[in-house]
PDB file of C-alpha atoms in Angstrom:
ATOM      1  CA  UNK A   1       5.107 -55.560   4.434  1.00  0.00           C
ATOM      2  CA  UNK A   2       3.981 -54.070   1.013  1.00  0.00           C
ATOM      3  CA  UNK A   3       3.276 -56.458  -1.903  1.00  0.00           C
ATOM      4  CA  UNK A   4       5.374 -55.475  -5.123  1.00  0.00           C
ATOM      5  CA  UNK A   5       2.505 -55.945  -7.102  1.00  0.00           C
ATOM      6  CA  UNK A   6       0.737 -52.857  -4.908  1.00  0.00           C
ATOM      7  CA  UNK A   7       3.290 -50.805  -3.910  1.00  0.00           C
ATOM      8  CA  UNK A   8       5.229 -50.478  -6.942  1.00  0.00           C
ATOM      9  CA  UNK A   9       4.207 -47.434  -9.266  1.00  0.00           C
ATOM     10  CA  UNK A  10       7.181 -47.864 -11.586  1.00  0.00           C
ATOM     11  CA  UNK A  11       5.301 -49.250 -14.510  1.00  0.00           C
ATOM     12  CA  UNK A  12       5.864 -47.561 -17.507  1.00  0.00           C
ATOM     13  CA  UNK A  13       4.539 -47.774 -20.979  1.00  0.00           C
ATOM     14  CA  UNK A  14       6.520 -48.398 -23.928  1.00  0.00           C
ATOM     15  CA  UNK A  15       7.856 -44.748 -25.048  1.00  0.00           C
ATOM     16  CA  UNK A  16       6.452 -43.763 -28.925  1.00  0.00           C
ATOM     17  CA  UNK A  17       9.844 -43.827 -30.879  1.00  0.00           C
ATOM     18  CA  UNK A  18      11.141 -46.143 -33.832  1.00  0.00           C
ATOM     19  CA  UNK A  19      12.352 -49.435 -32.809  1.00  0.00           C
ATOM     20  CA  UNK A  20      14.254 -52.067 -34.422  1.00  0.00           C
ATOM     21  CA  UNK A  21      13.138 -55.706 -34.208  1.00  0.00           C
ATOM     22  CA  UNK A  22      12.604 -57.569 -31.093  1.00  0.00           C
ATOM     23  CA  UNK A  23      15.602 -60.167 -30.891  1.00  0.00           C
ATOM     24  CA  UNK A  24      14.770 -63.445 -31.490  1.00  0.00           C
ATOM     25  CA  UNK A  25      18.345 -65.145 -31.055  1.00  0.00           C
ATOM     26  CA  UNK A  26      20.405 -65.183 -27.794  1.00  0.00           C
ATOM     27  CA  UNK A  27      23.053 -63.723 -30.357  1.00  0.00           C
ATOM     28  CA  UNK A  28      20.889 -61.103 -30.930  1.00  0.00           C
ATOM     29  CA  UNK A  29      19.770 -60.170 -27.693  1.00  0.00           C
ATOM     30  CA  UNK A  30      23.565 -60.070 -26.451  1.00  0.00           C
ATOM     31  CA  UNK A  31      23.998 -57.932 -29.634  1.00  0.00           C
ATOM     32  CA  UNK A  32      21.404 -55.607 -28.499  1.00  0.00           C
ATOM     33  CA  UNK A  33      22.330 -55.307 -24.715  1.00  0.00           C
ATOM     34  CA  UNK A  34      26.044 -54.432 -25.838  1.00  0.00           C
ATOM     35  CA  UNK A  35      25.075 -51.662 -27.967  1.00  0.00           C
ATOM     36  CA  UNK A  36      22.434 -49.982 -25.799  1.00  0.00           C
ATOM     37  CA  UNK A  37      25.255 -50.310 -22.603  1.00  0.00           C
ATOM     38  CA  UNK A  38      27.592 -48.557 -25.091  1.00  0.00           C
ATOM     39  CA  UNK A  39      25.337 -46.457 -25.844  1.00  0.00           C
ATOM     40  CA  UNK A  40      24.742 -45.895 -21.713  1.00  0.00           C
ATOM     41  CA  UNK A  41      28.594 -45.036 -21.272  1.00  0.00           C
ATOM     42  CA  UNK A  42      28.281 -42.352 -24.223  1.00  0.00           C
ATOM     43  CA  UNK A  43      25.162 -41.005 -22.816  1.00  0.00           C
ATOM     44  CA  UNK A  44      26.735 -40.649 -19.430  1.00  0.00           C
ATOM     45  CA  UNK A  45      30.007 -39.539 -20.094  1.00  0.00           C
ATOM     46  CA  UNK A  46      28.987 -36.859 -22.781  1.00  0.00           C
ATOM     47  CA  UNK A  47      25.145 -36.073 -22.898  1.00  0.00           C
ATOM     48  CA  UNK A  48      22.396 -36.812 -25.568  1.00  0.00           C
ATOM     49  CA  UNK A  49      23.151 -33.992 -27.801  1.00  0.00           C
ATOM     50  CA  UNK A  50      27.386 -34.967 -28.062  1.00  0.00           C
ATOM     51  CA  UNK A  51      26.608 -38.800 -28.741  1.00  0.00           C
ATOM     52  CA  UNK A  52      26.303 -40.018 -31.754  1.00  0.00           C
ATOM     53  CA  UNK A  53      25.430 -43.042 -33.495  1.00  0.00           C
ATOM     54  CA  UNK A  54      28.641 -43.204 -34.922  1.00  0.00           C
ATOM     55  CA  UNK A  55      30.203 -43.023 -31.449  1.00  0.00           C
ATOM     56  CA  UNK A  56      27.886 -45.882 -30.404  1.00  0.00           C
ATOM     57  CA  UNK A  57      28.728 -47.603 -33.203  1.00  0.00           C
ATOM     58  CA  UNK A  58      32.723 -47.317 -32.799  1.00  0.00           C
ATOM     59  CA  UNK A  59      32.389 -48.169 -29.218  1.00  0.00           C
ATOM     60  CA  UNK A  60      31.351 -51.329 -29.655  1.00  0.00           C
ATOM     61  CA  UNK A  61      33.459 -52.176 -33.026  1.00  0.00           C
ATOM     62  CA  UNK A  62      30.072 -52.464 -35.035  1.00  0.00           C
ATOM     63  CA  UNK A  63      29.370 -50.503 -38.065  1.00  0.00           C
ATOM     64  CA  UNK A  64      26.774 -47.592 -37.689  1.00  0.00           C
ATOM     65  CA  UNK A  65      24.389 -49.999 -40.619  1.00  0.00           C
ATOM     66  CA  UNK A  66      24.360 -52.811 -37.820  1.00  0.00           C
ATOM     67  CA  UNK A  67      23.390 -50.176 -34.561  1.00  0.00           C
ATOM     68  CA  UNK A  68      20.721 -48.876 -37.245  1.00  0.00           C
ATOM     69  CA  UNK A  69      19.579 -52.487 -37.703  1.00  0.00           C
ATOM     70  CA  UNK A  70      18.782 -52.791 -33.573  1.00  0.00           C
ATOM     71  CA  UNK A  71      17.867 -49.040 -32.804  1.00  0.00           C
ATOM     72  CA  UNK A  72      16.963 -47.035 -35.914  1.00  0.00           C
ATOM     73  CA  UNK A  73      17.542 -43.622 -34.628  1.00  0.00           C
ATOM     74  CA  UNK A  74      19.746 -41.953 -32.190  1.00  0.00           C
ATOM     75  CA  UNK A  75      15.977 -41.496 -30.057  1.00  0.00           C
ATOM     76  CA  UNK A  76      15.392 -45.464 -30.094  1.00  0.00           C
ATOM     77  CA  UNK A  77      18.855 -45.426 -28.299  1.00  0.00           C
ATOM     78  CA  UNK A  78      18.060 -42.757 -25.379  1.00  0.00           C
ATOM     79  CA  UNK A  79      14.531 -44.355 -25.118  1.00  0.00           C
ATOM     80  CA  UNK A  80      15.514 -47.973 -24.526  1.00  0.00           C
ATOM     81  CA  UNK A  81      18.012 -46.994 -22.205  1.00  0.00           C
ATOM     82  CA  UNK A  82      15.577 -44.788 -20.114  1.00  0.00           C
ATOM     83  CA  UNK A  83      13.623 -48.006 -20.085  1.00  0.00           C
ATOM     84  CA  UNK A  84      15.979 -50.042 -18.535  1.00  0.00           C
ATOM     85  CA  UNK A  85      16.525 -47.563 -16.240  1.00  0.00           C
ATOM     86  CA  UNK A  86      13.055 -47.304 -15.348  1.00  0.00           C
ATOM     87  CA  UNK A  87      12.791 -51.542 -15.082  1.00  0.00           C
ATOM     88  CA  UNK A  88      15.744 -51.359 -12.569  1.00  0.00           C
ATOM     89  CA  UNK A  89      13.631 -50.431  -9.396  1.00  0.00           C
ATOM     90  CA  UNK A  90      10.714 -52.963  -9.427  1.00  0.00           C
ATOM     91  CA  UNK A  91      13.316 -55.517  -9.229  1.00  0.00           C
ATOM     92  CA  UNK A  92      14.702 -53.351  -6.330  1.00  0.00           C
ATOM     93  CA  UNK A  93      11.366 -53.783  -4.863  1.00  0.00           C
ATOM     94  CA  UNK A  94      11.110 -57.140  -5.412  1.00  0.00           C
ATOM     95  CA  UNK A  95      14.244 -57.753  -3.745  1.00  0.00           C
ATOM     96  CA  UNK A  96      14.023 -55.600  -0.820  1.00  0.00           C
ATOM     97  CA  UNK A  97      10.663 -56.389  -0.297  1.00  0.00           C
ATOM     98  CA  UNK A  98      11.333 -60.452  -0.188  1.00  0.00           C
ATOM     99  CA  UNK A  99      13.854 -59.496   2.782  1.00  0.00           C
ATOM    100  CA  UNK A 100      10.762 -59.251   5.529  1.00  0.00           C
ATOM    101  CA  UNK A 101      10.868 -55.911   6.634  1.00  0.00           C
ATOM    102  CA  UNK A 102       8.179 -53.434   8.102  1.00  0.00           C
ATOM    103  CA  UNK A 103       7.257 -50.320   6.071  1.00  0.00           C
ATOM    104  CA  UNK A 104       9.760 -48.192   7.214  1.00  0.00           C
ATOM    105  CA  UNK A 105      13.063 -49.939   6.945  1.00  0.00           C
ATOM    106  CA  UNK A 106      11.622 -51.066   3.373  1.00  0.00           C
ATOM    107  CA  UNK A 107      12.066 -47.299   2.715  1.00  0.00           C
ATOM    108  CA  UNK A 108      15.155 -46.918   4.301  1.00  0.00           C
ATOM    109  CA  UNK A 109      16.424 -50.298   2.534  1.00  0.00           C
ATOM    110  CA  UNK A 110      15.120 -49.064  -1.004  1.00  0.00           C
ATOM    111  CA  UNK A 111      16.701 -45.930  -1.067  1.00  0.00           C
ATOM    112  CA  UNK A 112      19.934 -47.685   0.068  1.00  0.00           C
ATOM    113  CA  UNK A 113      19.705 -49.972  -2.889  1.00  0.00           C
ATOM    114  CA  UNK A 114      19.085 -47.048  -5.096  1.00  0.00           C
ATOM    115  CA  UNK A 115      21.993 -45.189  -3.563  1.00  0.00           C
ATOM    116  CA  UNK A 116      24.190 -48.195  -4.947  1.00  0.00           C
ATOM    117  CA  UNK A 117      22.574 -48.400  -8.480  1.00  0.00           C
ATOM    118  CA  UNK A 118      23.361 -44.519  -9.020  1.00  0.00           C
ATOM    119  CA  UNK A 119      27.361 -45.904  -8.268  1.00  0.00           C
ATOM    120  CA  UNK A 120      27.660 -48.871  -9.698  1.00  0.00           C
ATOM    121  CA  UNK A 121      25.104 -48.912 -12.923  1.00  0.00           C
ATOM    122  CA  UNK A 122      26.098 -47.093 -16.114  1.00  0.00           C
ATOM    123  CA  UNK A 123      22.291 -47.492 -17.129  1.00  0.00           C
ATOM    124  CA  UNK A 124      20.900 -45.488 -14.380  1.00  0.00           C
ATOM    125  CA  UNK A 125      23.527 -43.053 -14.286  1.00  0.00           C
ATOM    126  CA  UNK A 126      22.863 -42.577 -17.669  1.00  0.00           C
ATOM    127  CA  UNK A 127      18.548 -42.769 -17.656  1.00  0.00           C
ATOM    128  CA  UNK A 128      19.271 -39.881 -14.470  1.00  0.00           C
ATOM    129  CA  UNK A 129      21.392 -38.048 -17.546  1.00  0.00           C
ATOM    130  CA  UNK A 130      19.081 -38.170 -20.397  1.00  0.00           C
ATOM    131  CA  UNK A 131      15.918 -37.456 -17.864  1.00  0.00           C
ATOM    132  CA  UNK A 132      17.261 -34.161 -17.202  1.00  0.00           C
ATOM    133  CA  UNK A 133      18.464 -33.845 -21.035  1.00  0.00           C
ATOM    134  CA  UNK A 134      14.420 -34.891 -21.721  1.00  0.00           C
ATOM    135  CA  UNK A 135      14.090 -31.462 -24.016  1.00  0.00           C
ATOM    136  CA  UNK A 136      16.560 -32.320 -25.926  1.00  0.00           C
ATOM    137  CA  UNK A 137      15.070 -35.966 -26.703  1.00  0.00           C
ATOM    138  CA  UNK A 138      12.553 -36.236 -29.629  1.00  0.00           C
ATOM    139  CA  UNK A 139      10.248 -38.667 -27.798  1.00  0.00           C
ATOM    140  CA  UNK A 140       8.260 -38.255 -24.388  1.00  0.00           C
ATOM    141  CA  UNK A 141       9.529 -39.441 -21.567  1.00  0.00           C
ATOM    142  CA  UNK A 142       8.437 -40.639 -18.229  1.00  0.00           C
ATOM    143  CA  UNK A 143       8.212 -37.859 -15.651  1.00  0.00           C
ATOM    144  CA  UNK A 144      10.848 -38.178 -13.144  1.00  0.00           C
ATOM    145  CA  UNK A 145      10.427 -38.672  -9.649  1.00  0.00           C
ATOM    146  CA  UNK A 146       6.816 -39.180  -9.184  1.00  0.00           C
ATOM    147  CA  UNK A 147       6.739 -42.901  -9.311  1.00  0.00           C
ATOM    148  CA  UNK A 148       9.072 -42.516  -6.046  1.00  0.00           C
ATOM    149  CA  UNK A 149       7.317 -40.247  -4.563  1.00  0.00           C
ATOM    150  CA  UNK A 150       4.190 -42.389  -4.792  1.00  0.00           C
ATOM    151  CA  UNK A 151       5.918 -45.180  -4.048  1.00  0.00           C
ATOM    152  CA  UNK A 152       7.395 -43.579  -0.651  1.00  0.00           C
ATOM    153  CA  UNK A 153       4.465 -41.903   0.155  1.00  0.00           C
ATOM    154  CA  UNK A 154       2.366 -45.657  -0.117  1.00  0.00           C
ATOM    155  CA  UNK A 155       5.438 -47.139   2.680  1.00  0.00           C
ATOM    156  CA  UNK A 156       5.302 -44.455   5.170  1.00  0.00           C
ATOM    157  CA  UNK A 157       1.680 -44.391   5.421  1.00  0.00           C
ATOM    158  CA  UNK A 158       1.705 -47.742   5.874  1.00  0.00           C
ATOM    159  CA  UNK A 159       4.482 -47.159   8.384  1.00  0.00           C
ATOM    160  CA  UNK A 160       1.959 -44.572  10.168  1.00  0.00           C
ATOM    161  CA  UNK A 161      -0.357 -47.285  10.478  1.00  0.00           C
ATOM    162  CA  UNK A 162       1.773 -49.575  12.125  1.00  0.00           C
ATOM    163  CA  UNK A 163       2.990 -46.917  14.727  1.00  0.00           C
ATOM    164  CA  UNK A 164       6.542 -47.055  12.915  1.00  0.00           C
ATOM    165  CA  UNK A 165       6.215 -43.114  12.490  1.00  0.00           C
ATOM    166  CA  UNK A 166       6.479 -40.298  14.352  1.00  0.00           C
ATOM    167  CA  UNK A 167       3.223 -38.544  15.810  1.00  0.00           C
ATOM    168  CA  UNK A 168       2.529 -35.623  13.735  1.00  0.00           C
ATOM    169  CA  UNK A 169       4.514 -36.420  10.512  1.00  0.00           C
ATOM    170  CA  UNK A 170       2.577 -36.714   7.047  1.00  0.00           C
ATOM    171  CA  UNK A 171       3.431 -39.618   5.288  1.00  0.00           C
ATOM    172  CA  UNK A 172       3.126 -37.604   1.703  1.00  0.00           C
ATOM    173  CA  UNK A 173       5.243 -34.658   2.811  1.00  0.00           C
ATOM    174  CA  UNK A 174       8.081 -37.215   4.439  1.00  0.00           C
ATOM    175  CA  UNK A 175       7.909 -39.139   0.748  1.00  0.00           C
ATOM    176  CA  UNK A 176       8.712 -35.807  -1.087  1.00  0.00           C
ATOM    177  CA  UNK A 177      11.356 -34.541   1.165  1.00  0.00           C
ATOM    178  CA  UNK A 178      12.730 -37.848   0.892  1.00  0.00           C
ATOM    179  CA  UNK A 179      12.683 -37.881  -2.411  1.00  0.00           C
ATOM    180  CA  UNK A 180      14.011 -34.531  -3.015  1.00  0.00           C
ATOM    181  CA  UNK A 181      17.214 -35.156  -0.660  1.00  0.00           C
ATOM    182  CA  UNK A 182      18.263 -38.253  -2.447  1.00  0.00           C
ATOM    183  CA  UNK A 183      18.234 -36.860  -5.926  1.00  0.00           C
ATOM    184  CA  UNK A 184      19.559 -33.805  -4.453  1.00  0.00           C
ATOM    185  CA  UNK A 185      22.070 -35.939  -3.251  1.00  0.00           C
ATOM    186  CA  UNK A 186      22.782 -38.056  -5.996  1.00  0.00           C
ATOM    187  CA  UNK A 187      23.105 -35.036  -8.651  1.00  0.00           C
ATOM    188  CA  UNK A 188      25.736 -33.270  -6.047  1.00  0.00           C
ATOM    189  CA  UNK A 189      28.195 -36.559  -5.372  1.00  0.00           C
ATOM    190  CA  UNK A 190      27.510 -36.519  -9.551  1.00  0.00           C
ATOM    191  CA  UNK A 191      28.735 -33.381 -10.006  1.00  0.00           C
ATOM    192  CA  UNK A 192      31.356 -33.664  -7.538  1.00  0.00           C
ATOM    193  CA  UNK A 193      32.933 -36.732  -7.474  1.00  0.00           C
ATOM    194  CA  UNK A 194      30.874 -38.699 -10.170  1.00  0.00           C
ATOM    195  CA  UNK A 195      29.162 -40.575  -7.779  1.00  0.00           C
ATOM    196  CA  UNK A 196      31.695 -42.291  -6.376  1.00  0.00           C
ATOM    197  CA  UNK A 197      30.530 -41.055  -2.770  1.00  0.00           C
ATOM    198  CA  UNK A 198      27.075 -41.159  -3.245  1.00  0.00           C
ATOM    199  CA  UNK A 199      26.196 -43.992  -0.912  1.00  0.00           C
ATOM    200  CA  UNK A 200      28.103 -42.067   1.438  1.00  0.00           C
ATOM    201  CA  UNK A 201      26.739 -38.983   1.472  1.00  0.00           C
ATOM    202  CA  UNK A 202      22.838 -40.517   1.518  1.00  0.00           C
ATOM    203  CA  UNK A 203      24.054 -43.033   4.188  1.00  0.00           C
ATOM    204  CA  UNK A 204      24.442 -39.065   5.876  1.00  0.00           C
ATOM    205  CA  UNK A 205      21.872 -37.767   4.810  1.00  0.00           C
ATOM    206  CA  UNK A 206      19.144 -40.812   5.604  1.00  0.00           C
ATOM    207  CA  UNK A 207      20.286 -41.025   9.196  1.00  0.00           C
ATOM    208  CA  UNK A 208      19.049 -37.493   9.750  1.00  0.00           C
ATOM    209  CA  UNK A 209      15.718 -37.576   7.815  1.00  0.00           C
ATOM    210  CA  UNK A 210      14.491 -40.888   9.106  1.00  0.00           C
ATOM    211  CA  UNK A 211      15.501 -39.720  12.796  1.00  0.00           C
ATOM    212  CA  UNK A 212      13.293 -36.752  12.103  1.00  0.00           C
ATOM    213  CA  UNK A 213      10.236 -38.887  11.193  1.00  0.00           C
ATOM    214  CA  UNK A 214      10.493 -42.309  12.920  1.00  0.00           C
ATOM    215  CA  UNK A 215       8.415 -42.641  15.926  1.00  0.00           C
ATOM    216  CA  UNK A 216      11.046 -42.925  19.248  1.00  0.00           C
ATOM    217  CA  UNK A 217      12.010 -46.382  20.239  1.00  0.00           C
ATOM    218  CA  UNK A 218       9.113 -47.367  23.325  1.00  0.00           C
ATOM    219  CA  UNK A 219      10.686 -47.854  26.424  1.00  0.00           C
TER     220      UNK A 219
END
């Protein structure tokens, strides 16, 4: 069973960009987390480039001086939500791994959990957007899909080692075709139904790919 402290690669610097103040005040920090999730529906829904600050700001009923005072540029805004995007899977991690399983079904298990964050939260729908908007964005972001790819990759040769795969199969090359059939299948059940199918259609699409590589049941 990995350690979330070893297995998990998702720890990423603070992006370069202009920030406003750290809150101090709970009032603040509320303040804060309602703007940037506003600012998470915009980015979704319409893109980096057709958001505005002054759409942020109407969302949430502030005026665009008070959005300025907590992210000073439309940047700060994409950045901190990429960020919370980013902080969303070691707590998947955490979670998954405090559930006891081997190697293996911690892959299958994390990718399920991931399945459902693409559905249900507007921040990683959103970081997924304004990842693939990245040239757009005047600050550098983290380079997508590595960190899962590393992260796979570190499961399923553990897996290997505890006979959980099947003979033959490379632990790095199972990690990046897993990795490029869920965020195949996540920007498909976007494009087509907004993700509302997408746990679905990977629930489909796991089921073949870990029969493939999973070592046969002894008898």
């Amino acid at each position: 069973m990995p350690e979330p402290d070893q297995a998990t690669p998702f720890r990423v610097q603070p992006i370069t960009t202009r920030r406003g103040p750290d809150p101090k005040q709970d009032r603040a920090a509320r303040t804060r987390m309602l703007v940037l999730t506003a600012a998470a529906e915009l980015f979704t829904a319409h893109g980096f480039r057709h958001t505005s600050v002054k759409d942020v700001a109407e969302r949430v009923e502030m005026t665009k001086g008070a959005v300025y005072f907590h992210f000073p540029t439309k940047e700060a805004l994409a950045v901190a939500v990429v960020e919370q995007h980013y902080a969303r899977w070691p707590v998947l991690l955490a979670a998954v791994t405090a559930e006891g399983h081997g190697p293996l079904e911690t892959a299958v298990r994390l990718l399920e959990g991931a399945a459902t964050a693409f559905r249900d939260d507007i921040v990683v729908q959103a970081g997924a957007r304004l990842q693939i908007e990245r040239p757009q964005i005047d600050a550098e972001l983290p380079t997508p899909y590595v960190d899962w790819t590393r992260l796979l990759a570190t499961l399923l040769v553990r897996a290997e080692a505890a006979g959980e795969l099947r003979k033959g199969v490379c632990p790095q090359a199972a990690a990046r075709s897993l990795v490029a059939a869920f965020f195949g299948t996540q920007h498909i059940s976007d494009v087509l139904h907004e993700r509302a199918d997408i746990v679905e259609r990977w629930s489909e699409t796991a089921e073949l790919l870990f029969l493939a590589i999973r070592a046969a049941p002894t008898p």
